XYZ file of C-alpha atoms in Angstrom:
438
model
C 41.362 -19.630 2.975
C 37.697 -18.572 2.947
C 37.099 -15.138 1.483
C 34.762 -13.174 3.729
C 33.149 -11.263 0.884
C 32.017 -14.449 -0.862
C 31.334 -17.008 1.858
C 29.773 -14.916 4.625
C 26.965 -13.370 2.544
C 25.789 -16.876 1.612
C 25.847 -17.914 5.261
C 24.086 -14.710 6.333
C 21.452 -15.237 3.650
C 20.807 -18.777 4.893
C 20.489 -17.595 8.506
C 18.137 -14.788 7.477
C 16.026 -17.225 5.464
C 15.861 -19.632 8.427
C 14.782 -16.767 10.705
C 11.929 -15.941 8.341
C 10.829 -19.591 8.181
C 10.753 -19.779 12.000
C 8.775 -16.540 12.442
C 5.597 -17.199 14.512
C 2.365 -17.057 12.542
C 3.934 -17.738 9.154
C 1.782 -20.879 8.784
C 4.689 -23.066 7.633
C 6.070 -24.819 10.717
C 2.833 -26.690 11.477
C 2.765 -28.223 7.999
C 6.481 -28.966 8.115
C 5.968 -30.874 11.382
C 3.044 -32.741 9.832
C 5.226 -33.585 6.824
C 7.928 -34.973 9.124
C 5.333 -37.061 10.979
C 4.136 -38.485 7.669
C 7.694 -39.281 6.541
C 8.382 -40.937 9.898
C 5.289 -43.106 9.569
C 6.322 -44.154 6.069
C 9.823 -44.928 7.338
C 8.404 -47.053 10.163
C 6.244 -48.984 7.699
C 9.244 -49.618 5.464
C 11.334 -50.597 8.513
C 8.759 -53.191 9.560
C 8.844 -54.697 6.063
C 12.649 -54.761 5.997
C 12.893 -56.282 9.486
C 10.401 -58.985 8.514
C 12.377 -59.827 5.373
C 15.692 -59.727 7.291
C 14.436 -62.133 9.948
C 12.564 -64.580 7.728
C 14.655 -64.647 4.552
C 18.340 -65.653 4.305
C 20.427 -62.780 2.913
C 23.890 -62.789 1.308
C 26.848 -61.794 3.565
C 27.232 -58.476 1.727
C 24.143 -57.188 3.519
C 26.118 -57.270 6.779
C 28.209 -54.415 5.406
C 25.431 -52.641 3.489
C 23.345 -52.345 6.667
C 26.404 -51.217 8.709
C 25.866 -53.919 11.321
C 29.479 -53.531 12.428
C 28.403 -50.169 13.958
C 26.417 -50.141 17.238
C 22.666 -49.623 16.776
C 22.658 -46.197 18.449
C 25.456 -45.071 16.138
C 23.567 -46.330 13.104
C 20.425 -44.464 14.268
C 22.343 -41.180 14.599
C 24.080 -41.640 11.245
C 20.902 -42.494 9.331
C 19.077 -39.686 11.156
C 21.582 -37.073 9.970
C 21.567 -38.481 6.462
C 17.754 -38.472 6.424
C 17.528 -34.864 7.617
C 20.116 -33.689 5.109
C 18.483 -35.536 2.219
C 14.966 -34.362 3.151
C 16.105 -30.764 3.606
C 17.957 -30.703 0.300
C 14.986 -32.258 -1.519
C 12.549 -29.738 -0.002
C 14.762 -26.793 -0.977
C 15.165 -28.005 -4.552
C 11.462 -28.851 -4.854
C 10.593 -25.437 -3.424
C 12.797 -23.660 -5.980
C 11.520 -25.745 -8.867
C 7.833 -25.227 -8.102
C 8.032 -21.527 -7.200
C 10.663 -20.346 -9.686
C 8.032 -19.099 -12.195
C 6.445 -16.904 -9.502
C 9.475 -15.506 -7.651
C 11.684 -12.673 -8.837
C 15.383 -13.525 -9.240
C 17.379 -12.783 -6.112
C 14.306 -12.822 -3.848
C 14.136 -15.383 -1.066
C 10.879 -17.343 -0.844
C 10.871 -17.267 2.964
C 11.322 -13.485 2.969
C 8.521 -13.020 0.425
C 6.182 -15.231 2.456
C 7.159 -13.458 5.693
C 6.421 -10.025 4.238
C 3.156 -11.273 2.728
C 2.002 -12.540 6.132
C 2.991 -9.232 7.731
C 0.959 -7.279 5.192
C -2.048 -9.593 5.620
C -1.974 -8.907 9.369
C -1.365 -5.179 8.888
C -3.789 -2.508 10.119
C -6.892 -1.552 8.170
C -5.922 1.785 6.635
C -8.227 4.238 4.878
C -6.590 7.016 2.838
C -8.899 9.915 1.940
C -7.854 12.356 -0.759
C -7.018 12.466 -4.429
C -4.426 13.554 -6.944
C -0.686 12.922 -6.825
C -0.426 13.069 -3.034
C -2.805 10.184 -2.450
C -1.165 7.876 -4.983
C 2.271 8.755 -3.552
C 1.182 7.681 -0.076
C -0.422 4.483 -1.362
C 2.830 3.421 -3.066
C 4.529 3.488 0.322
C 1.716 1.954 2.370
C 1.177 -1.070 0.118
C 4.392 -2.542 1.508
C 3.104 -2.148 5.081
C -0.419 -3.541 4.876
C -2.616 -5.375 2.386
C -5.776 -4.018 4.016
C -5.758 -0.654 2.275
C -8.736 1.392 1.107
C -8.313 4.532 -0.979
C -11.314 6.870 -0.869
C -11.241 9.030 -4.001
C -12.940 12.325 -4.815
C -15.264 12.358 -7.843
C -15.342 16.125 -8.417
C -12.587 16.166 -11.071
C -13.823 17.757 -14.309
C -10.601 18.573 -16.157
C -8.456 16.834 -18.777
C -9.156 13.297 -19.900
C -11.375 12.572 -16.882
C -13.518 15.622 -17.567
C -13.988 14.678 -21.220
C -15.083 11.137 -20.376
C -17.344 12.496 -17.659
C -19.093 14.866 -20.077
C -19.232 12.527 -23.067
C -20.087 9.216 -21.360
C -21.660 10.259 -18.064
C -18.989 8.416 -16.060
C -17.475 9.298 -12.732
C -14.069 10.876 -13.449
C -11.622 7.934 -13.693
C -8.303 9.814 -13.395
C -7.723 9.599 -9.624
C -8.987 6.003 -9.623
C -6.440 5.170 -12.329
C -3.613 6.755 -10.332
C -4.557 4.838 -7.177
C -4.863 1.535 -9.040
C -1.433 2.060 -10.606
C 0.062 2.938 -7.205
C -1.353 -0.208 -5.573
C -0.645 -2.532 -8.508
C 1.462 -5.671 -8.176
C 1.359 -6.410 -11.903
C 4.362 -6.261 -14.212
C 5.862 -2.724 -14.506
C 5.058 -2.672 -18.227
C 1.364 -3.227 -17.491
C 1.358 -0.398 -14.956
C 3.166 1.900 -17.409
C 0.591 1.002 -20.064
C -2.228 1.880 -17.690
C -0.661 5.296 -17.064
C 0.218 5.980 -20.720
C -1.257 9.199 -22.116
C -1.792 9.586 -25.854
C 0.028 12.561 -27.350
C -1.657 12.544 -30.737
C -4.596 11.146 -32.637
C -8.040 12.552 -33.306
C -10.164 11.963 -30.228
C -7.318 10.186 -28.398
C -4.981 13.108 -27.809
C -4.718 13.806 -24.069
C -6.509 10.647 -22.970
C -4.804 8.235 -20.560
C -5.074 4.589 -21.578
C -6.174 3.648 -18.059
C -9.069 6.107 -18.235
C -10.230 4.555 -21.512
C -9.777 1.072 -20.050
C -11.959 1.897 -17.030
C -14.536 3.545 -19.308
C -14.681 0.433 -21.502
C -14.886 -1.809 -18.456
C -17.795 0.283 -17.137
C -19.636 -0.278 -20.419
C -19.003 -4.040 -20.230
C -19.847 -4.536 -16.543
C -22.660 -1.988 -16.401
C -21.330 0.021 -13.438
C -18.363 2.231 -12.668
C -17.760 0.569 -9.281
C -17.586 -2.877 -10.896
C -15.274 -1.479 -13.582
C -12.815 -0.328 -10.899
C -13.050 -3.709 -9.147
C -12.333 -5.625 -12.370
C -9.470 -3.268 -13.231
C -8.037 -4.028 -9.789
C -7.931 -7.732 -10.687
C -6.175 -7.037 -13.978
C -3.447 -5.046 -12.212
C -3.259 -7.376 -9.165
C -4.028 -4.420 -6.913
C -3.160 -4.727 -3.221
C -6.121 -3.129 -1.468
C -9.173 -1.465 -2.980
C -10.211 1.892 -4.406
C -13.642 3.322 -3.570
C -15.462 6.525 -4.557
C -16.580 8.908 -1.819
C -19.941 9.019 -3.621
C -21.357 7.614 -6.846
C -23.437 10.734 -7.486
C -22.281 13.202 -10.109
C -21.149 16.278 -8.183
C -19.698 19.647 -9.124
C -17.261 21.457 -6.844
C -18.015 25.164 -6.387
C -16.008 27.832 -4.587
C -16.197 31.404 -3.337
C -12.936 33.239 -4.026
C -12.023 36.689 -2.706
C -9.925 38.753 -5.106
C -7.275 41.366 -4.273
C -9.934 44.086 -4.049
C -12.057 42.140 -1.578
C -14.782 41.092 -4.011
C -16.247 37.583 -3.831
C -16.456 35.511 -7.019
C -18.281 32.217 -7.402
C -16.511 29.564 -9.478
C -18.078 26.278 -10.575
C -15.881 23.338 -11.534
C -12.865 21.761 -9.835
C -10.469 22.511 -12.693
C -11.505 26.192 -12.828
C -10.904 26.965 -9.147
C -7.068 27.156 -9.211
C -7.241 29.323 -12.341
C -8.967 32.198 -10.503
C -6.331 34.053 -8.526
C -7.448 35.014 -5.037
C -8.094 33.570 -1.604
C -10.541 30.685 -1.419
C -13.133 31.400 1.264
C -15.102 28.173 1.038
C -15.960 25.270 -1.253
C -19.112 23.170 -1.506
C -20.658 20.437 -3.623
C -23.548 20.683 -6.030
C -25.822 18.990 -5.062
C -24.958 19.764 -1.438
C -26.476 16.570 -0.044
C -24.688 13.998 -2.176
C -24.711 10.775 -0.157
C -21.644 8.701 0.584
C -21.016 5.333 -1.036
C -22.045 2.667 1.568
C -18.855 0.590 1.191
C -16.821 3.718 1.878
C -18.698 4.379 5.117
C -18.173 0.761 6.172
C -14.428 0.958 5.456
C -14.111 4.140 7.545
C -16.003 2.680 10.497
C -13.888 -0.499 10.470
C -10.529 1.265 9.996
C -7.602 1.155 12.409
C -5.910 4.169 10.810
C -7.526 6.986 8.792
C -5.263 9.323 6.819
C -6.464 12.624 5.340
C -4.224 13.892 2.562
C -1.752 14.700 1.304
C -3.203 16.409 -1.757
C -4.698 19.646 -2.999
C -6.495 21.022 0.042
C -9.585 22.506 -1.605
C -9.900 20.320 -4.714
C -8.781 16.865 -3.461
C -9.110 16.534 0.325
C -12.113 18.715 1.202
C -14.440 17.433 -1.578
C -14.411 14.019 0.110
C -15.281 15.509 3.491
C -18.191 17.501 2.026
C -20.020 14.320 0.980
C -22.914 13.635 3.345
C -22.010 10.880 5.816
C -18.220 10.936 5.476
C -17.423 13.294 8.390
C -19.875 11.626 10.851
C -18.328 8.252 9.964
C -14.808 9.572 10.590
C -15.857 11.013 13.941
C -17.581 7.753 14.907
C -14.616 5.586 13.910
C -12.298 4.391 16.677
C -9.305 4.626 14.339
C -6.272 6.812 14.824
C -6.868 9.818 12.535
C -3.961 11.685 10.978
C -3.968 14.732 8.732
C -0.887 14.818 6.490
C -0.139 18.434 5.663
C 1.273 19.203 2.227
C 4.998 19.845 1.890
C 4.504 22.862 -0.388
C 1.777 25.394 -1.077
C -0.165 25.271 -4.337
C -0.562 28.273 -6.606
C -4.244 29.152 -6.912
C -5.246 27.262 -3.758
C -3.008 27.689 -0.729
C -0.573 30.513 -1.521
C 0.975 31.847 1.690
C -0.510 29.051 3.829
C 1.298 27.638 6.834
C 0.383 24.441 8.671
C -2.136 26.245 10.890
C -3.854 27.743 7.821
C -4.362 24.278 6.311
C -5.911 23.015 9.546
C -8.129 26.086 9.935
C -9.422 25.688 6.363
C -10.610 22.165 7.192
C -12.181 23.360 10.446
C -14.129 26.095 8.618
C -15.794 23.431 6.497
C -16.302 20.446 8.832
C -15.675 21.689 12.379
C -12.898 21.084 14.890
C -11.381 17.847 16.166
C -11.875 15.665 13.096
C -8.406 14.116 13.489
C -5.945 13.438 16.293
C -2.546 14.162 14.762
C -1.128 16.577 12.203
C 1.957 15.234 10.442
C 4.184 17.971 9.007
C 7.531 17.988 7.245
C 10.589 18.918 9.316
C 13.181 18.926 6.512
C 13.892 22.412 5.135
C 17.512 22.226 3.972
C 17.056 20.624 0.533
C 17.573 22.805 -2.536
C 14.659 23.082 -4.965
C 15.414 22.698 -8.680
C 13.101 22.740 -11.718
C 10.007 23.393 -9.630
C 6.644 22.902 -11.446
C 4.708 26.108 -12.074
C 1.821 25.121 -9.799
C 4.138 24.716 -6.770
C 4.497 27.696 -4.433
C 6.758 27.643 -1.394
C 7.533 25.383 1.554
C 4.699 24.954 4.046
C 6.154 25.962 7.399
C 5.211 25.254 10.983
C 6.262 27.848 13.549
C 6.403 25.303 16.370
C 3.295 26.659 18.061
C 0.661 24.141 19.189
C -2.556 23.846 17.187
C -5.130 22.667 19.746
C -6.814 20.243 20.013
C -4.370 18.432 17.714
C -0.945 16.955 18.348
C 1.505 18.223 15.715
C 4.312 15.807 14.783
C 7.213 17.011 12.621
C 9.253 14.401 10.711
C 11.443 14.194 7.626
C 9.007 12.976 4.985
C 10.142 14.723 1.785
C 11.536 13.260 -1.402
C 15.028 14.740 -1.774
C 14.816 14.570 -5.585
C 11.501 16.490 -5.656
C 11.450 18.210 -2.245
C 8.052 19.813 -2.837
C 6.535 16.305 -2.600
C 6.443 13.528 -0.030
C 8.654 10.463 -0.246
C 6.404 7.354 -0.355
C 8.594 5.193 1.878
C 9.392 7.924 4.419
C 5.756 8.962 4.723
C 4.519 5.375 5.076
C 7.115 4.579 7.750
C 6.228 7.759 9.645
C 2.523 6.920 9.643
C 3.124 3.341 10.781
C 5.387 4.565 13.563
C 2.688 6.997 14.719
C 0.106 4.225 14.534
C 2.205 1.926 16.721
C 2.908 4.768 19.159
C -0.589 6.213 19.532
C -3.017 3.401 18.733
C -3.627 2.638 22.420
């Protein structure tokens, strides 16, 4: 008696694999047909040789039985046809496993891997504009949906390891680039972990992330920061690319209103959240920093442009303040989505609702920059061990925010409900893209 638990999964796996192989556009069937044509031609050539020998040379009586002449010719054709198909199929499967075994993870089906690869190669051109943890979180989810990803990263960071390298070596801050590269990496997990490793001791090394030092060294070798990021992408087998919003050295400045109504000017991205008050506006120094040309090209060619998630004033807006970025977004024919943060951030968006986030962007770049606002709809998850910089849940009161369409979906990570879940957020964005792209 066949046990369902053991036999059926094998059968289901074979059917699923066959379905992947037969998927249109996979680029396999045409070569399989050509292979069969070649085998048929070889078989015909061999048949002509054998027929010639059979007719012209006397053969021992045993060949009457070896060639199954006691079976009608049509029967022999069907029998040898089945045997040929079975033998060829088995040989192809074993050859496939032997040749690809060094490159395929155990338990993964080659047809499924190839199918998903083709899907990603035909995926939409997506540009993600932002920085910090939110951007890398989104990229981890999107890399499974499309291989045509571009992360546009702010270069205003001046704190921590990035700030030290920026001041000491004159580099663009590498921290957000490192996070995006790690999020998009297809390299071994150990290599990605190494890239993200932060030294906890050592004179001069304490606080530095290995990836930041790697990019800094690569910039010295290649002669440019942009080339350093490109070469680092090859090392990590990055799916997509990471581009700066500008290659000019900029400083983020802010005007902050304190509890008594006084306005304070603060220079430096890392210093802004430290000054308690309400941020009135932010700007770049110099104010007319020009956008990186490849970034403008990526935006204009995009099918989907995503703003956020990330720190509103210190990650998302600094990109939009670069000269040329906003006009390119407005000129692009892509679907444009603003992903609102799940939680407020102490020192930046305390007390903000969804409408406040949108209005802050409008104050800086005008109205109608995007089509959709994606907000979290899940509010029933308990928060535990919340980081000190996290405030409260960002809420939407259900009121429209013209001229935008507000879409509420469950996009939070249940383990850390003040952050987005990479897979949920990526699926939500792809669903919106399929729904609204026309």
